[in-house]
Amino acid sequence: MRTCFYESSEKGKTSGGIHYLSAFQAFEKEYFAADPTWLNSLRKEGIESFRNLGFPSLAHEDWKYTDVRPIAQSLFQPVFAEPNGAVSRKDVESNSFGVSQWPLLVFVDGIFSEKLSCIPKKLPAGLILCSLRKAVREHADIVQAYLGKQKQYPQNSFAALNAAFIYDGLFLYAKSGCELDMPVHAVYVSSPKHENGLYQPRNLIAAESNTGIAVVESYFSFPAHEYFLNAVSEISLAKGASLEFCRVERESEKGFHISTTNAVQHKDSRFGSSVITLGSKVSRNTLQVFLQDGGAECRLDGLYVTRGNEHVDHSTFVKHESRNGTSRQLYKGILDDSSTAVFSGKVYVDKGAQKTDAEQANKNLLLSEKATADTRPQLEIFADDVKCTHGAAVGHLDEEALFYMKSRGIGAAHAQKILTFGFASEVIERLKLKPVKDEIDRLIHDRLDASSTGKM
Amino acid sequence: MLEIRDLRAGIDGKEILKGINLKVGAGEVHAVMGPNGSGKSTLARVLAGEESYSVYSGSITYKGQDLLEIPPERRAREGIFLAFQYPVEIAGVNNSYFLKSALNEIRSYRGLEELDAFEFLELIKEKMKIVDMDPSFLNRPVNEGFSGGEKKRNEILQMAVLEPQLAILDETDSGLDIDALRVVASGVNKLRSPERSIILVTHYQRLLNYIQPDFVHVMIDGTIVKSGGKELAVTLEEKGYDWIKGAPAAKAVK
């Protein structure tokens, strides 16, 4: 199906945003005086944009399969202070891939926690790692140069809502030539302290030329806890910069998780992204990559495992704007019970983007008759000398493979588990950071063991 | 070991096996030959317990048990092995992990201790010699990207590891060049033993030049129409299946 990516917002608008307009007024009154004017302008633009857009309805082309009315109809409260004692060091440790050496930034309900974080005193020269809140005060020129400069999502109301309340998040800046030999781990934990909290971390990653960095964003929460997390990560990769980026989502079965990740890539830069979603009530991940200059490469992998009534929506947009760009996308989903998933991925190849090499694949494995997956791979190509492929599949476990395994003595339940894990392993194998890979491997095994249907 | 009596079976209401009678004793090698579509592979898959086939009447007795009551994984644990005509490719599942899982499920069913990774590796390296397979195959996904010959060797390797009492080889010779055929056949010959019965399902006589059967059965249109010794295969090779068509169905064999 061909659709225009940027469409008019008139259709597909839903009500429910008024609450946030008054929340913004309170925010303005309390916090604007202490912050720089340019930041306040960004916030004002954000709320203005959100006022115009409202929450998207199912009539909106980009939100056709994800109903955000449960978000729009609730009154979530923005949070600007870390709740005391809500989260322990142990909670964080058990979600840290068994690694204690990585620079660690912990955000509780979207707010940086000095106490729980551990940023090494000695970092490579030229590397700045701190909370956005601190960066606004201490590195204002850099923040101002990058924050909110990516205007490529004018129609995204959630990104606009996030912009309106920019307050805290991860800040990582690498000066030219700077390399960090281990990943930065940013943990976003939703505490049980706030009823109906709205957490909006704003992450900024800017890598100057010929740098090499890795970032892991982990999202987790306490069980059966209701909240709305609306994160935005902005990534800028200068010439020859390389970023390995990984998102792991383990939200509450009652949590709403909306994320927007934007990456702009300059000449010969490399961006590797892995998004692992293992739970939330509704999760929508928008990932947009702009290969602005020649020779840029991106690899976008995704693995989603859903159960119960969970809903996961992955929306990717890769725009090849210049020559010799390469993009690889592989998203795989395992859906059980009555869960639903959506993948809509678009590869857009601009007129000048000759010799583009783009691949996109989405495969869904349904473990239950009631689970459904919608997949919409799309290509829009305006250059004539390109190599672009895309494919999508939705299916059940292969009966012949199951029989093959059973005929070797492997019990039916075990055979299903092995096959299902085999399906996931293609994405797991592509995870570049070993501790993350090992942990995801373990989590998927646990999940398959605990499958509520008892089929696996 | 195995006794099939007046077996009628098919798929989606279509009868394919129309009264099969076959008796296989311990240590015997039986060849079931027949033209395409005669029901040979159906017989093989019904023996292994594929659930999409329905058995309409008749019986299969294996080691004194009613085989039709037993699900496929338990048949395997009881010692039945089917070498597939088209071995299945399983993405993301490593060959070694697959085989170790199978072997350990069979061992634990039989009250034997499971093998750990080290013990399994020792065992599998020994077994790989039987089919002249490179150890690098262990770390590749099951059958994925294997050539036709490699897939068939992998089947025989599995047979060597799982040590069945009744092995059914479904068209194991199909798609093999002469060198691969020799390797596979020699692997099977090494696995012959007085405790192990083998049913070779094949279209061509050529496999039987390498694996000498004790009995040959000719199957046409869902029934065994003729049975005899290994010389029957030679006659078939000379005269083709046509000379035999129309012959009355054999009753109890042997």
XYZ file of C-alpha atoms in Angstrom:
710
model
C 0.000 0.000 0.000
C 1.311 3.431 -0.931
C 0.655 6.288 1.373
C 2.074 9.699 1.834
C 4.233 9.729 4.922
C 3.566 13.295 5.903
C -0.112 13.757 5.706
C -2.502 16.402 6.767
C -3.369 16.248 10.419
C -6.966 17.332 10.108
C -8.186 13.809 9.651
C -7.171 11.467 12.405
C -7.217 13.916 15.237
C -8.771 12.990 18.492
C -9.667 14.989 21.558
C -8.219 14.507 25.006
C -5.324 16.908 24.987
C -6.784 19.774 27.016
C -5.539 18.327 30.261
C -1.943 18.685 29.034
C -2.431 22.313 28.068
C -3.185 23.214 31.654
C -0.375 20.951 32.865
C 1.904 22.944 30.574
C 0.801 26.223 32.161
C 1.710 24.892 35.587
C 5.058 23.655 34.238
C 5.758 27.040 32.662
C 4.998 28.875 35.882
C 7.207 26.707 37.995
C 10.241 25.992 35.818
C 10.624 28.432 32.923
C 12.194 31.262 34.901
C 15.286 29.203 35.731
C 15.808 27.856 32.224
C 17.294 29.473 29.112
C 14.993 31.169 26.654
C 15.888 28.879 23.738
C 14.785 25.876 25.756
C 11.528 27.530 26.737
C 10.928 28.356 23.070
C 11.342 24.710 22.165
C 8.818 23.783 24.820
C 6.354 26.404 23.593
C 6.706 25.165 20.022
C 6.086 21.667 21.338
C 2.862 22.497 23.127
C 1.676 24.582 20.172
C 2.286 21.665 17.857
C 0.565 19.282 20.251
C -2.403 21.645 20.556
C -2.782 21.528 16.785
C -2.303 17.823 16.408
C -4.132 16.359 19.391
C -3.807 12.637 19.924
C -4.036 10.604 16.727
C -7.142 8.517 16.091
C -7.466 5.279 14.148
C -8.374 7.339 11.092
C -4.798 8.605 11.029
C -2.851 6.612 8.459
C 0.155 6.130 10.780
C -2.013 5.068 13.702
C -4.485 2.836 11.946
C -3.731 -0.234 14.045
C -2.904 1.330 17.385
C -5.708 2.777 19.416
C -4.362 5.480 21.721
C -7.746 6.392 23.194
C -6.842 4.684 26.499
C -3.945 7.171 26.694
C -5.937 10.155 25.475
C -8.809 9.508 27.849
C -6.687 9.226 30.984
C -5.274 12.191 32.840
C -1.619 11.364 33.278
C 0.393 13.717 35.494
C 3.794 14.990 34.340
C 6.530 14.365 36.906
C 9.485 16.699 37.506
C 11.061 15.316 40.647
C 12.603 11.998 41.532
C 10.400 10.157 44.008
C 12.345 9.317 47.158
C 13.285 5.733 47.887
C 10.976 4.286 45.276
C 13.672 2.305 43.563
C 16.607 0.511 45.090
C 20.055 -0.123 43.734
C 19.135 -3.790 43.675
C 16.174 -3.145 41.380
C 18.534 -1.471 38.961
C 21.184 -4.166 39.254
C 18.746 -6.903 38.368
C 18.049 -5.067 35.137
C 21.650 -4.353 34.204
C 22.561 -7.428 32.121
C 24.834 -8.651 34.879
C 27.318 -5.884 34.125
C 28.566 -3.402 36.699
C 31.353 -1.663 34.759
C 29.242 0.195 32.224
C 28.649 3.888 32.855
C 25.162 3.922 34.299
C 22.521 6.640 34.263
C 19.299 5.858 36.049
C 16.108 7.794 35.486
C 13.274 7.216 37.906
C 9.945 8.297 36.463
C 11.897 10.146 33.802
C 14.069 12.087 36.270
C 17.794 11.549 36.694
C 18.742 9.843 39.940
C 22.188 10.890 41.115
C 22.073 8.294 43.862
C 21.366 5.297 41.658
C 23.611 6.308 38.775
C 27.282 5.648 38.379
C 29.156 7.801 35.916
C 32.898 7.116 35.960
C 35.015 10.099 36.932
C 37.477 9.238 34.236
C 35.937 9.251 30.811
C 37.812 9.558 27.520
C 38.711 13.187 26.783
C 36.033 14.807 24.673
C 33.228 12.689 25.996
C 30.453 14.317 27.946
C 28.021 12.087 29.761
C 25.430 13.462 32.146
C 21.752 14.172 32.566
C 20.153 16.557 30.106
C 19.182 18.751 33.053
C 22.822 19.168 33.965
C 23.902 19.580 30.351
C 21.460 22.463 29.887
C 23.314 24.269 32.668
C 26.885 23.213 31.942
C 27.022 22.586 28.201
C 24.287 24.873 26.963
C 25.978 25.616 23.630
C 26.149 21.935 22.661
C 22.640 21.167 23.830
C 21.298 24.177 21.993
C 23.091 23.099 18.825
C 21.446 19.668 18.771
C 18.291 19.600 20.848
C 15.074 19.736 18.878
C 16.974 20.475 15.687
C 15.548 17.448 13.934
C 12.288 18.715 12.589
C 11.479 15.591 10.667
C 8.483 14.529 12.667
C 6.095 17.444 12.412
C 3.093 15.172 12.488
C 4.055 13.159 15.533
C 1.892 14.384 18.395
C 3.744 12.300 20.969
C 7.079 13.823 20.032
C 5.402 17.235 20.279
C 4.056 16.401 23.732
C 7.521 15.320 24.784
C 9.027 18.551 23.441
C 6.530 20.610 25.420
C 7.813 19.102 28.658
C 11.523 18.712 27.911
C 13.121 18.472 31.337
C 15.506 15.577 31.800
C 17.038 12.614 30.030
C 20.321 11.185 28.813
C 22.951 13.474 27.380
C 25.885 11.945 25.560
C 28.257 13.940 23.431
C 31.391 12.625 21.748
C 33.906 15.091 20.355
C 35.686 14.224 17.093
C 37.836 11.128 17.285
C 36.512 10.097 20.667
C 35.870 6.419 21.351
C 34.267 4.744 24.330
C 35.152 1.084 24.674
C 32.023 0.127 26.585
C 28.370 0.992 26.224
C 26.607 3.668 28.194
C 23.666 2.152 29.993
C 20.617 4.350 30.502
C 17.943 2.816 32.702
C 14.405 4.182 32.780
C 12.423 2.785 35.610
C 8.801 3.568 36.290
C 8.304 3.513 40.036
C 5.115 2.632 41.884
C 5.208 6.040 43.629
C 3.068 7.914 41.117
C -0.474 6.972 40.197
C -0.956 7.663 36.490
C 2.394 9.348 36.062
C 3.532 10.772 32.751
C 7.259 10.217 32.241
C 8.898 11.901 29.295
C 12.635 11.368 29.114
C 14.345 13.337 26.403
C 17.590 11.760 25.268
C 20.221 13.438 23.199
C 23.109 11.578 21.620
C 25.463 13.568 19.434
C 28.587 12.049 17.964
C 31.065 14.189 16.092
C 33.207 12.858 13.263
C 35.050 9.536 13.554
C 33.706 8.585 16.932
C 32.630 5.211 18.232
C 30.026 4.828 20.967
C 27.360 2.410 22.147
C 24.220 3.116 24.138
C 21.776 0.752 25.788
C 18.408 2.118 26.844
C 16.579 -0.186 29.259
C 13.006 0.439 30.235
C 11.444 -1.452 33.080
C 8.828 -0.994 35.754
C 7.177 -2.578 38.715
C 4.388 -5.038 37.938
C 0.751 -4.053 37.489
C 1.583 -0.409 37.661
C -0.159 2.181 35.447
C 1.757 4.978 33.757
C 2.437 6.571 30.440
C 6.027 6.751 29.295
C 6.625 8.970 26.291
C 10.305 9.007 25.371
C 12.152 10.775 22.604
C 15.734 10.030 21.631
C 17.535 12.271 19.176
C 20.659 10.930 17.577
C 23.092 12.794 15.413
C 25.999 11.019 13.762
C 28.606 13.119 12.024
C 30.961 11.929 9.309
C 32.427 8.528 10.071
C 30.695 8.279 13.457
C 29.490 4.918 14.638
C 26.752 4.176 17.176
C 25.485 0.833 18.396
C 22.107 1.487 19.954
C 19.961 -0.954 21.818
C 16.536 -0.536 23.435
C 15.167 -3.140 25.759
C 11.590 -2.688 26.911
C 10.212 -4.626 29.843
C 7.285 -2.504 30.890
C 4.363 -3.282 33.178
C 1.411 -5.054 31.634
C -0.536 -1.895 32.467
C 2.059 0.551 31.191
C 1.831 2.616 28.027
C 5.107 3.015 26.234
C 5.470 5.408 23.342
C 8.876 6.148 21.928
C 10.223 8.206 19.093
C 13.811 7.704 18.026
C 15.254 9.903 15.346
C 18.685 9.450 13.853
C 20.377 11.695 11.334
C 23.383 10.185 9.639
C 26.123 12.023 7.857
C 28.743 10.732 5.455
C 29.994 7.182 6.049
C 28.422 6.999 9.488
C 27.123 3.753 10.942
C 24.034 3.254 13.032
C 23.073 -0.115 14.445
C 19.794 -0.356 16.325
C 18.203 -3.282 18.132
C 14.807 -2.856 19.708
C 13.624 -5.641 21.972
C 10.082 -5.314 23.300
C 9.047 -7.813 25.930
C 5.944 -6.282 27.375
C 3.645 -3.335 28.063
C -0.069 -2.781 27.620
C 0.461 -0.698 24.513
C 3.850 -0.039 23.015
C 4.502 2.081 19.988
C 8.020 2.624 18.759
C 8.649 5.066 15.989
C 12.146 4.862 14.578
C 13.185 7.248 11.841
C 16.570 7.248 10.208
C 17.746 9.841 7.747
C 20.764 8.847 5.692
C 21.520 12.412 4.811
C 24.954 12.076 3.227
C 26.609 9.456 1.059
C 27.912 6.109 2.221
C 25.914 5.981 5.445
C 24.832 2.594 6.749
C 22.127 1.567 9.151
C 21.030 -1.762 10.576
C 17.654 -1.839 12.295
C 16.694 -5.009 14.115
C 13.643 -5.683 16.180
C 12.272 -8.513 18.262
C 8.897 -8.361 19.969
C 7.405 -11.069 22.136
C 3.840 -10.468 23.235
C 1.243 -12.261 25.346
C -2.079 -11.636 27.101
C -3.727 -8.580 25.589
C -0.532 -6.721 24.862
C -0.179 -4.594 21.778
C 3.107 -3.677 20.126
C 3.490 -1.343 17.187
C 6.767 -0.751 15.378
C 6.879 1.989 12.831
C 10.133 2.486 10.978
C 11.012 5.053 8.385
C 14.325 4.986 6.583
C 15.005 7.843 4.252
C 17.863 7.484 1.819
C 18.713 11.028 0.850
C 22.121 10.542 -0.696
C 24.230 8.092 -2.717
C 25.622 4.720 -1.683
C 23.540 4.344 1.428
C 22.839 0.937 2.920
C 19.955 -0.018 5.167
C 19.073 -3.407 6.633
C 15.929 -4.036 8.594
C 14.873 -7.246 10.264
C 11.911 -7.226 12.634
C 10.532 -10.443 14.051
C 7.588 -10.988 16.334
C 6.323 -13.882 18.438
C 2.695 -13.417 19.433
C 0.803 -15.484 21.946
C -2.677 -15.395 23.532
C -4.807 -12.483 22.279
C -1.918 -10.138 21.728
C -1.553 -7.986 18.647
C 1.365 -6.492 16.787
C 1.892 -4.071 13.968
C 4.902 -3.453 11.820
C 4.813 -0.652 9.339
C 8.089 0.074 7.744
C 8.817 2.435 4.968
C 11.954 2.790 2.944
C 12.032 6.046 1.033
C 14.689 6.527 -1.619
C 15.146 10.092 -2.777
C 15.902 11.094 -6.348
C 19.584 11.651 -5.699
C 20.099 8.505 -3.649
C 21.541 6.370 -6.425
C 23.230 3.048 -5.569
C 21.089 2.705 -2.494
C 21.044 -0.812 -1.111
C 18.006 -1.374 1.114
C 16.541 -4.503 2.612
C 13.558 -4.809 4.876
C 11.940 -7.900 6.337
C 9.243 -8.476 8.917
C 8.246 -11.941 10.073
C 5.603 -12.836 12.603
C 5.035 -16.115 14.350
C 1.583 -16.634 15.804
C 1.422 -19.100 18.690
C -2.278 -18.731 19.235
C -5.338 -18.608 17.012
C -6.388 -15.372 18.686
C -3.161 -13.438 18.152
C -2.980 -11.128 15.154
C -0.186 -9.367 13.328
C -0.522 -6.621 10.751
C 2.462 -5.970 8.593
C 2.884 -3.169 6.103
C 6.247 -3.025 4.408
C 6.464 -0.140 1.972
C 8.947 1.109 -0.555
C 8.918 4.488 -2.201
C 11.662 4.868 -4.722
C 12.491 7.914 -6.798
C 15.980 6.908 -7.936
C 16.539 4.459 -10.782
C 19.793 2.724 -9.893
C 19.010 1.091 -6.570
C 18.678 -2.306 -4.986
C 15.674 -2.520 -2.684
C 13.916 -5.584 -1.356
C 11.217 -6.033 1.198
C 9.193 -8.896 2.494
C 6.702 -9.759 5.176
C 5.243 -12.918 6.605
C 2.722 -13.951 9.217
C 2.455 -17.632 10.040
C 2.259 -20.446 12.539
C 4.891 -22.971 13.553
C 5.824 -25.258 10.689
C 3.950 -28.563 11.142
C 6.546 -30.522 9.189
C 9.332 -29.202 11.399
C 7.327 -30.118 14.500
C 6.804 -33.636 13.186
C 10.482 -33.883 12.311
C 11.454 -33.027 15.876
C 8.867 -35.321 17.420
C 10.045 -38.149 15.185
C 13.439 -37.698 16.893
C 11.910 -38.212 20.322
C 11.550 -34.549 21.266
C 8.276 -33.971 23.130
C 5.644 -31.762 21.501
C 5.968 -28.922 24.024
C 9.750 -28.939 23.883
C 9.707 -29.071 20.079
C 7.489 -25.978 19.971
C 9.791 -24.180 22.320
C 12.903 -25.051 20.348
C 11.295 -23.959 17.079
C 9.993 -20.722 18.568
C 13.349 -19.895 20.040
C 14.955 -20.735 16.719
C 12.680 -18.179 15.103
C 13.812 -15.497 17.556
C 17.475 -16.396 17.437
C 18.041 -14.788 14.047
C 17.559 -11.405 15.719
C 19.266 -12.374 18.987
C 22.353 -13.486 17.085
C 22.602 -10.035 15.564
C 22.850 -8.312 18.959
C 26.313 -6.847 19.073
C 26.698 -6.385 22.829
C 27.324 -9.759 24.386
C 25.878 -9.130 27.869
C 22.686 -7.858 26.248
C 22.587 -10.825 23.927
C 23.051 -13.301 26.782
C 20.362 -11.615 28.853
C 17.851 -11.465 25.998
C 18.603 -15.103 25.240
C 17.777 -15.957 28.859
C 14.665 -13.763 28.985
C 13.229 -15.291 25.823
C 13.890 -18.792 27.170
C 12.160 -17.868 30.431
C 9.253 -16.367 28.570
C 8.784 -19.461 26.440
C 8.971 -21.665 29.529
C 6.335 -19.589 31.280
C 3.982 -19.234 28.364
C 0.569 -18.947 29.949
C -1.158 -21.035 27.309
C 0.824 -24.071 28.354
C 1.382 -24.810 24.687
C 5.041 -24.032 24.754
C 9.415 -56.640 15.981
C 6.824 -55.136 13.655
C 3.623 -56.510 12.282
C 1.287 -54.585 10.018
C -2.132 -56.150 9.403
C -4.564 -55.052 6.728
C -3.633 -51.408 7.233
C -5.873 -48.870 5.548
C -4.868 -45.242 5.899
C -5.015 -41.960 4.061
C -5.279 -38.229 4.268
C -8.283 -35.911 4.022
C -10.618 -38.841 3.426
C -8.546 -40.169 0.533
C -7.419 -43.747 1.049
C -3.774 -44.261 0.083
C -2.851 -47.477 1.887
C -5.423 -50.077 0.911
C -4.707 -53.078 3.056
C -1.001 -53.415 3.839
C 0.337 -56.608 5.389
C 3.973 -56.705 6.436
C 5.966 -58.506 9.084
C 9.502 -57.446 9.973
C 11.631 -59.507 12.321
C 14.540 -58.335 14.469
C 17.677 -57.608 12.485
C 15.976 -57.957 9.103
C 16.331 -55.515 6.258
C 13.211 -55.113 4.140
C 13.039 -53.083 0.957
C 9.691 -51.622 -0.016
C 9.787 -50.694 -3.676
C 7.201 -49.215 -5.931
C 6.456 -46.550 -8.505
C 5.723 -42.957 -7.567
C 2.403 -42.520 -5.842
C 2.134 -46.132 -4.741
C 1.950 -45.112 -1.059
C 5.485 -46.034 0.063
C 6.159 -42.712 1.759
C 2.716 -42.715 3.336
C 3.522 -46.067 4.905
C 6.806 -44.677 6.223
C 5.137 -41.611 7.724
C 2.243 -43.567 9.220
C 4.805 -45.797 10.933
C 6.525 -42.736 12.375
C 3.181 -41.379 13.544
C 2.520 -38.328 11.439
C -0.764 -37.015 12.734
C -2.192 -35.627 9.508
C -2.723 -39.188 8.272
C -5.783 -41.107 9.425
C -5.781 -44.820 9.949
C -9.156 -46.213 8.873
C -8.671 -49.854 9.789
C -6.104 -52.530 10.456
C -3.358 -52.622 13.040
C 0.330 -52.063 13.599
C 1.986 -53.987 16.396
C 5.498 -52.975 17.439
C 7.351 -54.898 20.126
C 3.982 -56.265 21.229
C 2.401 -52.800 21.611
C -0.400 -51.245 19.598
C 1.688 -48.638 17.768
C -1.319 -46.629 16.600
C -2.031 -45.622 20.197
C 1.387 -44.048 20.637
C 2.263 -40.417 19.692
C 5.259 -39.865 17.400
C 7.724 -38.683 20.065
C 7.070 -41.791 22.157
C 7.470 -44.018 19.113
C 10.907 -42.469 18.654
C 11.731 -43.076 22.319
C 10.598 -46.677 21.868
C 13.155 -47.041 19.099
C 11.476 -46.082 15.820
C 13.385 -43.781 13.512
C 12.311 -42.275 10.203
C 14.941 -40.888 7.864
C 13.001 -38.249 5.959
C 12.806 -38.110 2.202
C 13.008 -34.325 2.507
C 14.838 -33.521 5.759
C 13.419 -30.346 7.263
C 15.461 -27.165 7.511
C 15.114 -25.568 10.934
C 16.326 -21.991 11.026
C 17.992 -20.828 14.192
C 18.307 -24.289 15.742
C 21.811 -25.586 15.905
C 22.330 -29.156 14.712
C 24.217 -30.199 17.786
C 21.643 -28.728 20.188
C 18.855 -30.431 18.267
C 20.498 -33.841 18.365
C 21.511 -33.528 21.985
C 17.934 -32.604 22.948
C 16.613 -35.613 21.056
C 19.151 -38.022 22.484
C 18.629 -36.845 26.045
C 14.844 -37.051 25.813
C 15.190 -40.611 24.546
C 17.747 -41.475 27.240
C 15.674 -40.061 30.052
C 12.620 -41.959 28.766
C 14.680 -45.114 28.951
C 15.848 -44.341 32.466
C 19.401 -43.512 31.375
C 21.343 -40.520 32.581
C 21.366 -37.544 30.240
C 24.650 -36.714 28.546
C 26.311 -33.414 29.342
C 27.769 -31.211 26.616
C 31.193 -32.793 26.881
C 29.987 -36.396 26.789
C 27.720 -35.601 23.884
C 30.558 -34.040 21.924
C 32.692 -37.140 22.419
C 29.859 -39.332 21.204
C 28.893 -37.242 18.213
C 32.477 -36.926 16.984
C 32.704 -40.718 16.923
C 29.379 -41.041 15.123
C 30.225 -38.438 12.514
C 32.961 -40.702 11.239
C 30.330 -43.230 10.198
C 28.974 -40.849 7.576
C 32.214 -38.988 6.987
C 30.796 -35.653 8.137
C 32.787 -32.584 9.026
C 32.379 -31.448 12.670
C 31.595 -27.927 11.408
C 28.106 -29.192 10.575
C 27.366 -29.415 14.276
C 27.225 -25.674 14.712
C 25.094 -24.984 11.694
C 21.315 -24.745 11.837
C 19.621 -28.095 11.230
C 19.788 -28.875 7.503
C 19.835 -25.195 6.578
C 21.940 -24.605 3.518
C 22.936 -28.297 3.387
C 23.246 -29.910 -0.041
C 20.989 -32.859 -0.825
C 23.771 -35.291 0.044
C 24.626 -33.483 3.279
C 21.012 -33.626 4.383
C 20.823 -37.359 3.821
C 24.106 -37.891 5.639
C 22.737 -35.852 8.498
C 19.744 -38.190 8.647
C 22.009 -41.207 8.925
C 24.093 -39.396 11.537
C 20.926 -38.897 13.580
C 20.159 -42.576 13.186
C 23.656 -43.451 14.392
C 23.256 -41.254 17.469
C 19.717 -42.286 18.371
C 20.373 -46.002 17.800
C 16.873 -47.091 16.810
C 15.564 -50.641 16.828
C 13.465 -50.012 13.743
C 14.769 -47.577 11.154
C 12.646 -46.560 8.202
C 14.650 -44.921 5.446
C 12.336 -43.017 3.129
C 13.920 -42.568 -0.322
C 17.273 -42.005 1.301
C 18.892 -42.523 -2.098
C 16.895 -39.874 -3.923
C 18.823 -36.877 -5.132
C 22.212 -38.400 -4.367
C 25.088 -38.705 -6.781
C 26.996 -41.958 -6.792
C 29.664 -40.842 -4.309
C 27.137 -39.539 -1.810
C 25.089 -42.694 -2.257
C 28.125 -44.803 -1.374
C 28.820 -42.820 1.782
C 25.205 -42.981 2.906
C 24.874 -46.695 2.102
C 28.102 -47.545 3.860
C 26.844 -45.585 6.893
C 23.666 -47.654 6.912
C 25.617 -50.890 6.542
C 27.764 -49.998 9.526
C 24.563 -49.569 11.522
C 23.171 -52.989 10.625
C 22.928 -55.270 13.613
C 20.955 -58.297 14.783
C 18.917 -56.020 17.069
C 18.132 -53.412 14.445
C 15.491 -53.848 11.756
C 15.507 -51.600 8.713
C 12.821 -50.773 6.173
C 14.228 -49.215 3.008
C 11.642 -47.359 1.007
C 12.935 -46.776 -2.487
C 11.914 -46.249 -6.054
C 15.106 -47.565 -7.613
C 16.997 -50.745 -7.249
C 20.335 -48.943 -7.252
C 20.404 -48.425 -3.447
C 20.000 -52.170 -3.039
C 23.320 -52.735 -4.805
C 24.897 -51.164 -1.765
C 22.544 -52.251 0.979
C 21.567 -55.862 0.533
C 18.038 -56.474 1.761
C 16.766 -59.750 3.198
C 13.330 -59.205 1.689
C 11.904 -57.121 -1.117
C 8.283 -56.038 -1.358
C 6.645 -54.380 -4.288
C 3.972 -51.869 -3.524
C 1.513 -50.668 -6.130
C -1.538 -48.504 -5.526
C -1.512 -48.916 -1.772
C -1.011 -52.646 -1.509
C 1.959 -54.981 -1.477
C 1.517 -56.991 -4.646
C 4.633 -59.122 -4.546
C 7.238 -60.139 -2.020
C 10.433 -62.069 -2.372
C 14.169 -62.110 -1.778
C 16.733 -59.642 -3.066
C 16.566 -61.188 -6.549
C 13.095 -59.649 -6.909
C 14.711 -56.210 -7.030
C 16.913 -57.306 -9.911
C 13.922 -58.603 -11.860
C 12.160 -55.312 -11.227
C 15.136 -53.378 -12.506
C 15.090 -55.422 -15.732
C 11.370 -55.551 -16.381
C 10.055 -52.404 -14.694
C 6.977 -52.166 -12.525
C 4.559 -52.815 -15.397
C 5.009 -56.595 -15.515
C 3.824 -56.863 -11.956
C 0.796 -54.609 -12.124
C -2.483 -56.411 -11.828
C -0.993 -59.197 -9.732
C -3.163 -60.083 -6.729
C -2.358 -58.499 -3.400
C -0.071 -60.562 -1.226
C -1.642 -61.672 2.023
C 0.551 -62.326 5.017
C 4.195 -62.202 4.026
C 6.894 -64.437 5.432
